[in-house]
Each structure stands twice: as C-alpha cells, then as structure tokens.
CSV table of C-alpha atoms in Angstrom, one decimal:
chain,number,residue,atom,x,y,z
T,1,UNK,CA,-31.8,-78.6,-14.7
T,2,UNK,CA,-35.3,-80.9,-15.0
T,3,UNK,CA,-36.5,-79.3,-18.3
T,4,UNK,CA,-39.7,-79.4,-19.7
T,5,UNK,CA,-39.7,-79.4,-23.3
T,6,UNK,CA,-43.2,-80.2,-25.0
T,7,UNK,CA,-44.5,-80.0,-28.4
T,8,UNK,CA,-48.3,-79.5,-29.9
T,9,UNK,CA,-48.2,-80.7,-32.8
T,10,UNK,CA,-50.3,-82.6,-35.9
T,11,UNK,CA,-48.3,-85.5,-37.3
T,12,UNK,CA,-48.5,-84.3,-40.6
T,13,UNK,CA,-47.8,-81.0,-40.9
T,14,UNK,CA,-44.7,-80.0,-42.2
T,15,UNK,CA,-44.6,-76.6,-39.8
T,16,UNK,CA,-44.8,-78.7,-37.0
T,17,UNK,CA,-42.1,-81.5,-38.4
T,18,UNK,CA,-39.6,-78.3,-38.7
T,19,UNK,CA,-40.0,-78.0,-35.2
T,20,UNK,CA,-39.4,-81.9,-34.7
T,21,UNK,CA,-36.1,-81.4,-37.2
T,22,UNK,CA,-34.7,-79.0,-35.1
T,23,UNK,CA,-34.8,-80.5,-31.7
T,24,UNK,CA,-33.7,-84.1,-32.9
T,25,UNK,CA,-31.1,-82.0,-34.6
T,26,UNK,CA,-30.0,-80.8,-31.3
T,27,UNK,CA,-30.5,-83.4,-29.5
T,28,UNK,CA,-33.3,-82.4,-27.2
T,29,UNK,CA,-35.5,-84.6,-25.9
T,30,UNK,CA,-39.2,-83.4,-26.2
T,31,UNK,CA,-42.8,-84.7,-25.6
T,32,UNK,CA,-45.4,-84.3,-28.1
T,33,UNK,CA,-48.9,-84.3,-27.6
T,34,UNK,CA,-51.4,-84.6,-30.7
T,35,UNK,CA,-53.6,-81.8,-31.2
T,36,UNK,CA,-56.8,-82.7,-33.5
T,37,UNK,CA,-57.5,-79.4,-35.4
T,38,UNK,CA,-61.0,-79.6,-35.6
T,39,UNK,CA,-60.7,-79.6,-31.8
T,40,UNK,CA,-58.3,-77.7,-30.2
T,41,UNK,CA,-57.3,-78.4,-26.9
T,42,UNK,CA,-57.4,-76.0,-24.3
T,43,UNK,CA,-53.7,-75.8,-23.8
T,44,UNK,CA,-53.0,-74.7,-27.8
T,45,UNK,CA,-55.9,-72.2,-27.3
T,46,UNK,CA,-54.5,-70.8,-24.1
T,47,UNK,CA,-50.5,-71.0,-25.8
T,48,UNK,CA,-50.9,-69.3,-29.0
T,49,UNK,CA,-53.9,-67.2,-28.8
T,50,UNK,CA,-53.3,-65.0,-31.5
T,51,UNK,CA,-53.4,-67.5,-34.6
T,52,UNK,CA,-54.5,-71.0,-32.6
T,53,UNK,CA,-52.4,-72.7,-35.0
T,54,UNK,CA,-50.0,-75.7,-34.3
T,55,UNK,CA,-46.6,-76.1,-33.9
T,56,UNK,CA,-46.5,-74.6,-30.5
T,57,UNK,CA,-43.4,-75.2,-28.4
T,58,UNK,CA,-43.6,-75.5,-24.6
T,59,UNK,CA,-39.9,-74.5,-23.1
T,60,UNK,CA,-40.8,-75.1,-18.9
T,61,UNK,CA,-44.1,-73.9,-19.8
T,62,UNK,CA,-43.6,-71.1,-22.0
T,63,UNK,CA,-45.0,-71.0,-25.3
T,64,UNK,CA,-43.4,-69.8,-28.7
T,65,UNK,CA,-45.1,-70.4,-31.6
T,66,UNK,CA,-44.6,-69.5,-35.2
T,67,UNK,CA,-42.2,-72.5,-36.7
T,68,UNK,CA,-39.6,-70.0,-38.1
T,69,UNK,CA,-39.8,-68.2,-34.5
T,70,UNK,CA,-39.5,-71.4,-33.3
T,71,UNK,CA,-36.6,-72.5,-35.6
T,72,UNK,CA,-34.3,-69.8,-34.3
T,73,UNK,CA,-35.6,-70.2,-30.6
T,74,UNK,CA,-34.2,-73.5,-30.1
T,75,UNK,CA,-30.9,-72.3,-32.3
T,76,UNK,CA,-30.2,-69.5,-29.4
T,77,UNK,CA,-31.7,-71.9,-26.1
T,78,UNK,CA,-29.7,-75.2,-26.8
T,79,UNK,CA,-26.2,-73.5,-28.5
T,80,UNK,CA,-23.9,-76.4,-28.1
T,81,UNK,CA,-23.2,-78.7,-30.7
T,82,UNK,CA,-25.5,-78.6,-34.4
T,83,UNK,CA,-26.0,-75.0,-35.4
T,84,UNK,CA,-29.1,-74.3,-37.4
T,85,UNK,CA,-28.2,-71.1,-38.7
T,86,UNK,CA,-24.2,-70.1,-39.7
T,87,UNK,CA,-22.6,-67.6,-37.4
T,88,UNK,CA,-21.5,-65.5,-39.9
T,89,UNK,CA,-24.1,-62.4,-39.9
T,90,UNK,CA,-24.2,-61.9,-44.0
T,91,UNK,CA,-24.9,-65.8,-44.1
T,92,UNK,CA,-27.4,-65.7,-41.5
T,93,UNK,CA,-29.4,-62.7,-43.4
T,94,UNK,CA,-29.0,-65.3,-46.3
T,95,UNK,CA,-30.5,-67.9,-44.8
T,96,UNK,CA,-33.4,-65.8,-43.5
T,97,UNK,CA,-34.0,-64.3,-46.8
T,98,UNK,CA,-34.2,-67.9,-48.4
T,99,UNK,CA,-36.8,-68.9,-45.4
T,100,UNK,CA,-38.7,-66.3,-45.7
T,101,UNK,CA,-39.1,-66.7,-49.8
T,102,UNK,CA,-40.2,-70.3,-49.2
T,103,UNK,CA,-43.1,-69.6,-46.9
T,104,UNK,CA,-43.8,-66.4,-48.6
T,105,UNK,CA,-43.5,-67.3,-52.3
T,106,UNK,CA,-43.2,-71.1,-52.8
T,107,UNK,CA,-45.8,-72.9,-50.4
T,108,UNK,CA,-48.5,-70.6,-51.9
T,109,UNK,CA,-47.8,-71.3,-55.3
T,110,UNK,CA,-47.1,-75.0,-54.7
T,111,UNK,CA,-50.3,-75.0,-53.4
T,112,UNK,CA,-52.2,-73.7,-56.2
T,113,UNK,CA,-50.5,-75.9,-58.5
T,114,UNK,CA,-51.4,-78.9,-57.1
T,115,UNK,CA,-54.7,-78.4,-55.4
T,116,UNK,CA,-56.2,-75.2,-57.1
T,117,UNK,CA,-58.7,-75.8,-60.2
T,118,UNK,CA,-57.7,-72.9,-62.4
T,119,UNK,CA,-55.5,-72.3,-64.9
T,120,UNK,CA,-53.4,-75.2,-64.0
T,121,UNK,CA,-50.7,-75.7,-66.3
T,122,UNK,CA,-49.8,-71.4,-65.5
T,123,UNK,CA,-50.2,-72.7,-61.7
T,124,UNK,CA,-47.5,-75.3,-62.2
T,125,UNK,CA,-45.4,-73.3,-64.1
T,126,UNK,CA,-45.3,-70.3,-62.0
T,127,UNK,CA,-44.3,-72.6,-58.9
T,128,UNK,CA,-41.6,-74.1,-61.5
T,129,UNK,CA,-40.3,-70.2,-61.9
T,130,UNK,CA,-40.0,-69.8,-58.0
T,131,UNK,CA,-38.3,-73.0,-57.3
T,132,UNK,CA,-36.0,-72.4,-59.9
T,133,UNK,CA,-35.0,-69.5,-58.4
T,134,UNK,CA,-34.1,-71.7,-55.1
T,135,UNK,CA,-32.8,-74.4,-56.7
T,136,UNK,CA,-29.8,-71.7,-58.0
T,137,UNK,CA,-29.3,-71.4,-54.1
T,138,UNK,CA,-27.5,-74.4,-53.8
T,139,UNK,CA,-24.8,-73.3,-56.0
T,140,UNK,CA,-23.4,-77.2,-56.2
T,141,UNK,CA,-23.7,-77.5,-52.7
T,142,UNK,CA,-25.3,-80.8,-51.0
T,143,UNK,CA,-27.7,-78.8,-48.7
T,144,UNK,CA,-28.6,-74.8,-48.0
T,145,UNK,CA,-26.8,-75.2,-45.5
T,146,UNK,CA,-23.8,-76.2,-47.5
T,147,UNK,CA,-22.4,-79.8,-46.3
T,148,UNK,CA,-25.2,-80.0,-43.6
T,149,UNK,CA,-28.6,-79.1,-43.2
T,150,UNK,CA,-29.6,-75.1,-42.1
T,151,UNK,CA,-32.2,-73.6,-41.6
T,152,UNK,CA,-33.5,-73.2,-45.8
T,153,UNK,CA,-33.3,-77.1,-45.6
T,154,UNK,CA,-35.4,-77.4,-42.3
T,155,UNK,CA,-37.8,-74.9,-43.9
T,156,UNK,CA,-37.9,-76.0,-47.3
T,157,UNK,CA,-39.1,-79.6,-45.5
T,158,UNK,CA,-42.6,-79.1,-47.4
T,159,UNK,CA,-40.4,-79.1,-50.8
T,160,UNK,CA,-38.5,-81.8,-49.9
T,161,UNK,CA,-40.3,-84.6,-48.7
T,162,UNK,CA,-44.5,-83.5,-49.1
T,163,UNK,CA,-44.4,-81.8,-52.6
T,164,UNK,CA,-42.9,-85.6,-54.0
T,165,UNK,CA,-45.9,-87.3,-52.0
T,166,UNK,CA,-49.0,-84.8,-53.2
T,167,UNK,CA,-47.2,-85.0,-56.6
T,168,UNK,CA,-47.7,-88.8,-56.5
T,169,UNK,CA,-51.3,-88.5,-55.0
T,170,UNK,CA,-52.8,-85.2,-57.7
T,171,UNK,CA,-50.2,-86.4,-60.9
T,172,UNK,CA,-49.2,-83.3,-61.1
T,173,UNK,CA,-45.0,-82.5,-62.2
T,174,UNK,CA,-43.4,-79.9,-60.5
T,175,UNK,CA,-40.2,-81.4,-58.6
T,176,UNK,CA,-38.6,-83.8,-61.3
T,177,UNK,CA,-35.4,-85.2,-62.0
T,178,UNK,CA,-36.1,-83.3,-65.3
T,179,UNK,CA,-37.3,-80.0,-64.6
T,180,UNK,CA,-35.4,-79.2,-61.3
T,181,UNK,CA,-32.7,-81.9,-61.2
T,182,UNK,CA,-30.4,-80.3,-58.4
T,183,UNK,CA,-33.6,-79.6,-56.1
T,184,UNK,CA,-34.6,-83.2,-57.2
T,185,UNK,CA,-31.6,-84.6,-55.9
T,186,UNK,CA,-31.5,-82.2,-52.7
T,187,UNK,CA,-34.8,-83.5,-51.6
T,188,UNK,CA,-33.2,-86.9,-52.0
T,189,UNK,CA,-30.5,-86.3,-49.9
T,190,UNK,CA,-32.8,-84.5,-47.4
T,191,UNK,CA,-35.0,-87.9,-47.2
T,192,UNK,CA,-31.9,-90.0,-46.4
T,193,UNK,CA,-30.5,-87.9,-44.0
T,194,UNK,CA,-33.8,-86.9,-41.9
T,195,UNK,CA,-35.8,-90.2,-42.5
T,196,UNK,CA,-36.4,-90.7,-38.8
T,197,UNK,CA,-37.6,-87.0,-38.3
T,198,UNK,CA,-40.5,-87.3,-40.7
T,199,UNK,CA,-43.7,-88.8,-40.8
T,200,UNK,CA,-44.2,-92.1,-42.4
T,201,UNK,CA,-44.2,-91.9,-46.0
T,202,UNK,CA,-47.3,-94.3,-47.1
T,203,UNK,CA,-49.7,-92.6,-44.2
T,204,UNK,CA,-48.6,-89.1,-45.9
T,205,UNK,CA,-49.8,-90.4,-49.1
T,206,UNK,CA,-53.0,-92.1,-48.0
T,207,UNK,CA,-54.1,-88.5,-46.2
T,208,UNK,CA,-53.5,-86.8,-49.6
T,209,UNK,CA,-55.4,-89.5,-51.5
T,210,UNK,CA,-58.2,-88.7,-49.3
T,211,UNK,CA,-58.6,-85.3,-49.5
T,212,UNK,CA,-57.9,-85.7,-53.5
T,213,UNK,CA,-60.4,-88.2,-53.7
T,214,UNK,CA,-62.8,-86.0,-51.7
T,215,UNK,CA,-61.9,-83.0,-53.8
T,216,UNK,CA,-62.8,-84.5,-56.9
T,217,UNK,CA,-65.8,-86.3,-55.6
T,218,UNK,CA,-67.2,-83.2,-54.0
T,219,UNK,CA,-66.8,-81.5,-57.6
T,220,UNK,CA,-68.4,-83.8,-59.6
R,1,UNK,CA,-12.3,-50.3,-41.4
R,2,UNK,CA,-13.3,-48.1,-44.2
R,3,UNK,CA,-16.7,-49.7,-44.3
R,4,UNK,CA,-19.6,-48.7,-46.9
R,5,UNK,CA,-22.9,-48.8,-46.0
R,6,UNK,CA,-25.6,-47.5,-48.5
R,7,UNK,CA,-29.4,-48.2,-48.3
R,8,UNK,CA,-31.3,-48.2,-51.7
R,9,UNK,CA,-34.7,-46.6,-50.4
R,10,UNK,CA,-37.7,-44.8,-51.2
R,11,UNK,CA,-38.2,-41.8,-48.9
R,12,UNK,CA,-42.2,-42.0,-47.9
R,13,UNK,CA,-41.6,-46.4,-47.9
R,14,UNK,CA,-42.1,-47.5,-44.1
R,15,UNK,CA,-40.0,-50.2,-45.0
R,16,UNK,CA,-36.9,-48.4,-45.8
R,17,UNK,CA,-38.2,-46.2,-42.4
R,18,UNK,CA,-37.4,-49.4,-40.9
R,19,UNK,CA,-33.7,-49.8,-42.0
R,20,UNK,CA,-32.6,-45.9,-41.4
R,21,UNK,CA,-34.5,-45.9,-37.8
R,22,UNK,CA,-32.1,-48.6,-37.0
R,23,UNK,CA,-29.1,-47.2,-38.2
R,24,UNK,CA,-29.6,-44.2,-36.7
R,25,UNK,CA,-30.6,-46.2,-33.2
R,26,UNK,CA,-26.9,-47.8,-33.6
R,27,UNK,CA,-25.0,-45.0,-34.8
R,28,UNK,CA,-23.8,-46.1,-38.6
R,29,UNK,CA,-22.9,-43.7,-40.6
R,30,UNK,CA,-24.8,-44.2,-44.1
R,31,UNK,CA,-25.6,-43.3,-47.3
R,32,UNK,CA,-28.8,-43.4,-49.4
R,33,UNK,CA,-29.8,-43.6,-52.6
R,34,UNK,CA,-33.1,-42.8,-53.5
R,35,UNK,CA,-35.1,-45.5,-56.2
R,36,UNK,CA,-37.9,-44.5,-58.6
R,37,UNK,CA,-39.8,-47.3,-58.7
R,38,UNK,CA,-41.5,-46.6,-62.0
R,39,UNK,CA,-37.6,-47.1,-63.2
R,40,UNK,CA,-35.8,-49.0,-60.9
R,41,UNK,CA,-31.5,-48.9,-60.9
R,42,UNK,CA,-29.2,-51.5,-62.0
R,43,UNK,CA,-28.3,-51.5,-58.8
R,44,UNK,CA,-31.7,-52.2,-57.1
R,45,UNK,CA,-32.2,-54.9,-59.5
R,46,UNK,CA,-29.1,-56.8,-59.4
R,47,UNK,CA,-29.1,-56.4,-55.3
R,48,UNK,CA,-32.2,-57.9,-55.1
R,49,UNK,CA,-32.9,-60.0,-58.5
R,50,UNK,CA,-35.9,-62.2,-56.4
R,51,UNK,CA,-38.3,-59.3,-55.2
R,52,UNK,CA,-36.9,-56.1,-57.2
R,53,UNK,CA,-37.8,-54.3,-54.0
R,54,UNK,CA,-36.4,-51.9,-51.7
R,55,UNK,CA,-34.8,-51.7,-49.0
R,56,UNK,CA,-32.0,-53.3,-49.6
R,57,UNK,CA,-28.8,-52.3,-47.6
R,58,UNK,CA,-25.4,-52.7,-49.5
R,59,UNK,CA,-22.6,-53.4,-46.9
R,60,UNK,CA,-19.6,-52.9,-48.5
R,61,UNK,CA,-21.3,-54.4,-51.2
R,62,UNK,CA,-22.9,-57.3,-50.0
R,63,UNK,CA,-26.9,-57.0,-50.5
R,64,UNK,CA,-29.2,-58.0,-48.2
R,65,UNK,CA,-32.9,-57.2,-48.7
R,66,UNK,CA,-36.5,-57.5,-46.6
R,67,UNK,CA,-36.4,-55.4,-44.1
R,68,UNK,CA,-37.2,-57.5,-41.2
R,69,UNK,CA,-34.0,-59.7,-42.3
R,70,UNK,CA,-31.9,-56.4,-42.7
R,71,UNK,CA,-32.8,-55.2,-39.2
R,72,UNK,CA,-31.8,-58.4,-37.6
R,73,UNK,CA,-28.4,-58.2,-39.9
R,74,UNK,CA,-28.2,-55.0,-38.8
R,75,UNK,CA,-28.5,-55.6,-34.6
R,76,UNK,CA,-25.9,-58.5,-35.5
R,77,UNK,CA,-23.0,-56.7,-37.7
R,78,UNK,CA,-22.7,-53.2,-35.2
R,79,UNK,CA,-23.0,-54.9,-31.7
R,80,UNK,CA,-22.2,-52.2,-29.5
R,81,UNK,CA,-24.2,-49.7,-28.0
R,82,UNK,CA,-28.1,-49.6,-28.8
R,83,UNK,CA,-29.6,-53.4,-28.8
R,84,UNK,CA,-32.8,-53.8,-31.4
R,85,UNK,CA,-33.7,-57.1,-29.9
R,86,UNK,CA,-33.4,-58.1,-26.4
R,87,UNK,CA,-30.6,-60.5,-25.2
R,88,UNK,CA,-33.3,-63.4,-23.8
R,89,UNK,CA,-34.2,-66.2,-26.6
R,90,UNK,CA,-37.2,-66.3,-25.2
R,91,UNK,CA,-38.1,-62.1,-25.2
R,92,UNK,CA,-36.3,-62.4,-28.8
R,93,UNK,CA,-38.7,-65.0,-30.2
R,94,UNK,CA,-41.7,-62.8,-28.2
R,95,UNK,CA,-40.6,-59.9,-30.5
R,96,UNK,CA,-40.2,-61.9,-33.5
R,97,UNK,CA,-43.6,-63.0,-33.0
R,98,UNK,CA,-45.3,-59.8,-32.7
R,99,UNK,CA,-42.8,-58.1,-35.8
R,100,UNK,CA,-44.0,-61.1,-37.7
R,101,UNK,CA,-47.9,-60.5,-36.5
R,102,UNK,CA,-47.3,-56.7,-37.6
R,103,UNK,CA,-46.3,-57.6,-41.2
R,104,UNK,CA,-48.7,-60.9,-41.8
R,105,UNK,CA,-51.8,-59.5,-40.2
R,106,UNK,CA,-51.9,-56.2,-39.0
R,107,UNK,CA,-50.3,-54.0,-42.2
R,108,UNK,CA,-53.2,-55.9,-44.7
R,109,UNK,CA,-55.9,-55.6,-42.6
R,110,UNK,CA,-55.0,-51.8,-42.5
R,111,UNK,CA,-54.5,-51.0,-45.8
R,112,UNK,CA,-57.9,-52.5,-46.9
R,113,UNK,CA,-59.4,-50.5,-43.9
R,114,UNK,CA,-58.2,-47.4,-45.4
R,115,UNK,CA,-58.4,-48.0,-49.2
R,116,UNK,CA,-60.5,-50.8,-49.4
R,117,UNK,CA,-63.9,-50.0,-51.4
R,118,UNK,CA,-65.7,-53.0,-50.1
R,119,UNK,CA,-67.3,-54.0,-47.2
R,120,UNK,CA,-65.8,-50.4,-45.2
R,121,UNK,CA,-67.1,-50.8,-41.9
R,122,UNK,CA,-66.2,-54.4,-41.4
R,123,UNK,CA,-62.4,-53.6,-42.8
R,124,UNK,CA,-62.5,-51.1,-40.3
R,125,UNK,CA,-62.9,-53.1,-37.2
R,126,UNK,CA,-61.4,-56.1,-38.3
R,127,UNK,CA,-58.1,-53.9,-38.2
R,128,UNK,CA,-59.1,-52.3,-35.0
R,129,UNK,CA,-59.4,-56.1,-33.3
R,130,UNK,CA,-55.9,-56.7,-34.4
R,131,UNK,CA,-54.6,-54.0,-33.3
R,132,UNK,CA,-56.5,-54.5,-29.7
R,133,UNK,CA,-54.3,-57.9,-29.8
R,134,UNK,CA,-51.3,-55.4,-30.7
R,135,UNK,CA,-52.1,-53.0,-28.2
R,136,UNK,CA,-52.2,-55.6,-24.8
R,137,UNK,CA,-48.4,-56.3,-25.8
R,138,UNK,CA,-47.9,-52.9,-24.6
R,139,UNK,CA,-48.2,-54.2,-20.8
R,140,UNK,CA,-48.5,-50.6,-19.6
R,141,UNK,CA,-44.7,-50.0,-21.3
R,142,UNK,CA,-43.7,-47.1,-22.8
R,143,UNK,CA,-42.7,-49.1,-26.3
R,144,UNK,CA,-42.7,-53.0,-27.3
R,145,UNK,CA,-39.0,-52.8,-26.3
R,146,UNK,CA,-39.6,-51.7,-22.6
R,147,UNK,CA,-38.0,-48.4,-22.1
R,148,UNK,CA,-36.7,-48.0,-25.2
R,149,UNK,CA,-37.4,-48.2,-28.9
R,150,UNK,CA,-36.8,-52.5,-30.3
R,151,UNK,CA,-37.6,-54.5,-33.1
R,152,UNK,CA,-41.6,-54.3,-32.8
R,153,UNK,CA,-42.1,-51.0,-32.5
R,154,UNK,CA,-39.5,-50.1,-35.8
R,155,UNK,CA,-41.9,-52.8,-37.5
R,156,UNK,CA,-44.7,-51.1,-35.9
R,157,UNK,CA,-43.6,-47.7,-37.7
R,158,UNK,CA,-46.0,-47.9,-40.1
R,159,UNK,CA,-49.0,-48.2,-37.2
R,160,UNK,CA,-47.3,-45.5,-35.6
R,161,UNK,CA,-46.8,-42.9,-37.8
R,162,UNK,CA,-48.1,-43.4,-41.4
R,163,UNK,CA,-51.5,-44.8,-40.0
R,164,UNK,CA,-52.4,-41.4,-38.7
R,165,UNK,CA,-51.5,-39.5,-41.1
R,166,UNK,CA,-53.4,-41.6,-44.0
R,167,UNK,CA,-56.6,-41.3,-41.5
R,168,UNK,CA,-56.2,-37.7,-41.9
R,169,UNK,CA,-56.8,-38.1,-45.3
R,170,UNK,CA,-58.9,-40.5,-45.9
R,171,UNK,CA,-60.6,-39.9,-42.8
R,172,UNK,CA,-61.0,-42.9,-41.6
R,173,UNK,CA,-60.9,-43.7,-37.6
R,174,UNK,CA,-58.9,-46.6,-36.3
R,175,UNK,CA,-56.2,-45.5,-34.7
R,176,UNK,CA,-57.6,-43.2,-32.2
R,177,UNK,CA,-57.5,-42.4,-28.6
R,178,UNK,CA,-60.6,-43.6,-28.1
R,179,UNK,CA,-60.5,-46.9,-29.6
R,180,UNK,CA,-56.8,-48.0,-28.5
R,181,UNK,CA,-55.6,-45.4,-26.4
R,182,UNK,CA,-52.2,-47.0,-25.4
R,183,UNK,CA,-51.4,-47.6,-28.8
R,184,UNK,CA,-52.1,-44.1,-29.5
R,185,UNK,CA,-50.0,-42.9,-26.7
R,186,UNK,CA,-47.6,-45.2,-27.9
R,187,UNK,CA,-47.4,-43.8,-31.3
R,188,UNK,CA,-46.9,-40.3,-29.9
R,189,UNK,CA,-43.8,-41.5,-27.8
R,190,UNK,CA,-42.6,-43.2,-30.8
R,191,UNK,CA,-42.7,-40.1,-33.2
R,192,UNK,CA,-41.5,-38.0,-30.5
R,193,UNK,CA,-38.0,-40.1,-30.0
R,194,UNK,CA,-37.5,-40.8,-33.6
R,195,UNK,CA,-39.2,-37.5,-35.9
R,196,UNK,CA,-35.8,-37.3,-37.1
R,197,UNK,CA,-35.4,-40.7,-38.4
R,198,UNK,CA,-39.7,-40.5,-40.2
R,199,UNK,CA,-40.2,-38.8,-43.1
R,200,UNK,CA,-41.3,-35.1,-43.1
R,201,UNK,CA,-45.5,-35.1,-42.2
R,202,UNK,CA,-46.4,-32.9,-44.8
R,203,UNK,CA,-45.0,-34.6,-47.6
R,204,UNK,CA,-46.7,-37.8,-46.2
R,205,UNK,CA,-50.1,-36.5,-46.4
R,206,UNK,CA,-49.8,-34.4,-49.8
R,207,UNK,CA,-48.9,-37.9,-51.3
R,208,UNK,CA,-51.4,-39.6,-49.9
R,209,UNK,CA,-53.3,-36.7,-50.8
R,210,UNK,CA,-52.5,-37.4,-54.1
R,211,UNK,CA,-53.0,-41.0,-54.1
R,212,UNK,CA,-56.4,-40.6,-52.4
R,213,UNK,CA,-57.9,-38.0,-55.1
R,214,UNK,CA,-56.7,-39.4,-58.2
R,215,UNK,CA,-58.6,-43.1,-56.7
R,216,UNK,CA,-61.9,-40.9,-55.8
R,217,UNK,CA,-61.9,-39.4,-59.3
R,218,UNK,CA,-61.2,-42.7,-61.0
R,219,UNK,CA,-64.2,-44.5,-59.6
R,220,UNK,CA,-66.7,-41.4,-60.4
C-alpha cells in the first residue's frame, strides 16, 4: 500500500525510543530523521505545533505526537501480530493507569533525585516510595506485560535502561539490586530483550557525564 | 448479567462529571456514592490505594480510577450504541491529544488564572492563548466530536461549564464571547445537551462562593 512511516526524533530521548520500541515491536519499518532541539526543523514545528516537542510520528504524512498517543496509535494502525496493550478492557485500564503513574509521578521525582540540589536524600527517597509502589505491579511476573513486554514496560523505558545510566553518571542509588530487587531485575530483563531498540549504552553515559560535569562546574 | 456499576464521586468534582456524562451518553445504569474527602471511605482508599482520589468506577467490583482511563474503559466495556471516541486510529489519537492538552495545559493554566494571587493579568491571558489553540480544534463543529458530544469535549467539561460559573464569582474574564466566541458557543451547546448529567448551577457558584470569600478574608 507504499506507506510512509517517519519518525522525528532525538537519539536519546527515552519518549522518542518508546516510539522506536513500538514499531520494531511490530515490525514496521520507519525512517527517522534527527531533530537537534536547539533548532527545530521546520517540519517538527509545522507537525506538533502545540508543544514543538519530539517524538513526532509521520503515518503518510500525518502527524501524531505525544509518545503515549503515539504508543496506542500504532497498537490500533498495525493490529496483526505483537499487541502492545491486552485486549481485555479491565487489563487495558490497568495498563493505562500504570502509564500514566510513570510519566505523572515517577519521571518527576526521578528527576529531582538525581539532578535537583535540594534536599536530596528526601528526593531519593520519595522516588524510592513511588517505584515501590510499581515494582508491586509485577506481582512475580517477568514484564508488566506479564511474559512479554506492554505497554508499562515500553513506558517505563526511562526506568529501565536511563535511570541505571544517570545513576552511574550522578552516584546517586535509587534502582538497586538491594532496594528494588524485582524492578532491578525487570530492567535487566528489559535490556536483554530490547537491546537493539535502544540507544548505545556508553554514548548515554558520556551525555549525562556532560551535563553532570557542567552542572557542577556551572555551580561552583 | 446482573452487573454492578458504582462510581465513588464527589458531586461539584468535574472529574467525576466526566465518568457520569459518559454513562449517561451510553445508557448504564449506575449507582453513586458520594466521598467526603476530608474523610475518605474504606472503599475509596482501598479502590485506589496510589492516588486516594475519586473517581473511581467499581465494575462489579473491579476499580479502575483517573478519569481519562475510566472513560476509555468505559467506551470499551458497553460497545453499543453512543461511541465516546471515534472509530479512526488516527481521529482517536487526534482526540487523545487534545483530552491530554485539556488536562496538562489548559485546566492549570486556568486555575491559576482564576485563583492565582500573582502576576493576574499575565495568568489571565496565558490561559486565554491556550484556549485559542483549544478553540481552532473546533473547525466550525458544533463539539470536538463532530455532531455529537466525544471524548474532548467530556474532558473539556470543566472549560465548559465550571469555567463560567467560577468567572462569575471571581469575576474574572476568559471565557467570553468576545475573546473565544466558538468556544463560548460551544460551551452553551454543551450544557444545553448534557444539564442533566452537570451539577446543579447554584450550588456550583455558592461553593465557589464559599471558597472565594473565605480566601479574600484570609489574605486581609
């Protein structure tokens, strides 16, 4: 049917590596162009005027942007074969609810913990609290999505796979083997099974190191 | 089927307005149980142990809470007859967008418009230029939907009908016909097709009555 999928994208973000999940997931083949953030291209400005934020997916030239949006987008355009979200309607609320806490609750306070220069050890605890509460989600299961990854997993990417890396970078201790050892071991399983849907691991560190370095630099 | 469905709500909350709109829309027969959220039920807190918040709509006594995940639940579980969102993926992500939009922009932006001590003016037009954005999504319709009531006008309830009636008392102007005059027209169709599923005006406005003097005669 000659379709045109294209994504804009930064190769580190982990809104726009949801989207990237999702469509090796399903097997779509995409494009993706690069967008540098502190100049936007025409074509993000003109597809998501509202926020002018990346991951913005081109579908034969529409836009949809928004990862979560997104996320469900390509679940309802490209049905056949990996399902992102169960079919069951009380497991898909679920599943949205657990989304929705992540970006609404976690990434905030994850944020704070490692980055924000206040009140630190409350910072870190307080992020501890929350993924706590998601960790109790996986109820012995491999992945949110029970033996395969869902929607919380593709969401929770930030958790997964950036939190260990920034971690590593600021010495901060909020996803350990010791404090959250079923979310510890999630993430690993995450990794291994999504490797080739992320970006590179060592370029992911480097960018945190400089902003840390920057950060601390700038406060001295 | 002998299916229970009961809504834990507070009557003036826009967010329980959500939920009851669309049960109404679709027919379901349901129950309600009023919260007092100075002293919040058993029942509220062991439906919805993360947030503690209402709504949160017990089907046959399976919880599932935030409204925007309860009114998708909602347009999946009772199928026939009235549709919330449109059958397209892309129209569906369009009006996930702009329900997102309404609940991450728009509803802040307001609320510190209205009761915001600092920097009046500005908080004022800030939440008229988002609501400008709003407004153009009305395409010369009637509603968001089209025709008919769908999912970003029941988000847009609170824009529709508490919005006017807090500028009554507060006396504050953003949602006029001069400023945004389809949106205004808009919220008149809205409260004309659904007065029966809103909250009674006068009780609106004498809390809000009550909630605007007691803040005046704290600050003198």
């Amino acid at each position: 049917m000659g379709e045109e999928v294209k994504l804009l994208r930064v190769w580190g973000s982990p809104f726009s590596s949801r989207v990237e999940i999702a469509l090796r997931l399903k097997g779509v083949q995409y494009e993706f162009f690069e967008e540098d953030l502190q100049n936007k291209s025409a074509l993000l400005l003109k597809s998501n005027p509202v926020h002018k934020k990346i991951p913005v997916l081109l579908h034969n030239n529409k836009p949809i942007a928004e990862s979560q949006v997104v996320l469900e987008y390509i679940d309802e355009t490209w049905k056949q074969g990996f399902s992102i979200l169960p079919e069951n309607p009380y497991e898909r609320a679920h599943a949205r609810f657990w989304a929705r806490f992540i970006d609404e609750k976690c990434l905030s306070a994850i944020w704070k913990a490692c980055w924000g220069s206040e009140e630190h050890e409350k910072a870190v605890e307080e992020a501890c609290e929350l993924l706590k509460l998601l960790e109790q989600e996986l109820k012995g299961n491999k992945f949110f999505g029970g033996e395969k990854v869902g929607l919380v997993d593709i969401v929770g990417n930030f958790i997964a796979y950036w939190l260990r890396a920034i971690q590593e970078v600021v010495g901060v201790e909020i996803l350990t083997k010791e404090k959250l050892p079923k979310l510890y071991d999630w993430s690993d399983e995450f990794v291994n099974v999504l490797q080739e849907s992320l970006p590179p691991r060592d370029k992911l560190v480097a960018f945190f190191r400089g902003r840390f370095e920057s950060t601390t630099t700038t406060s001295n």
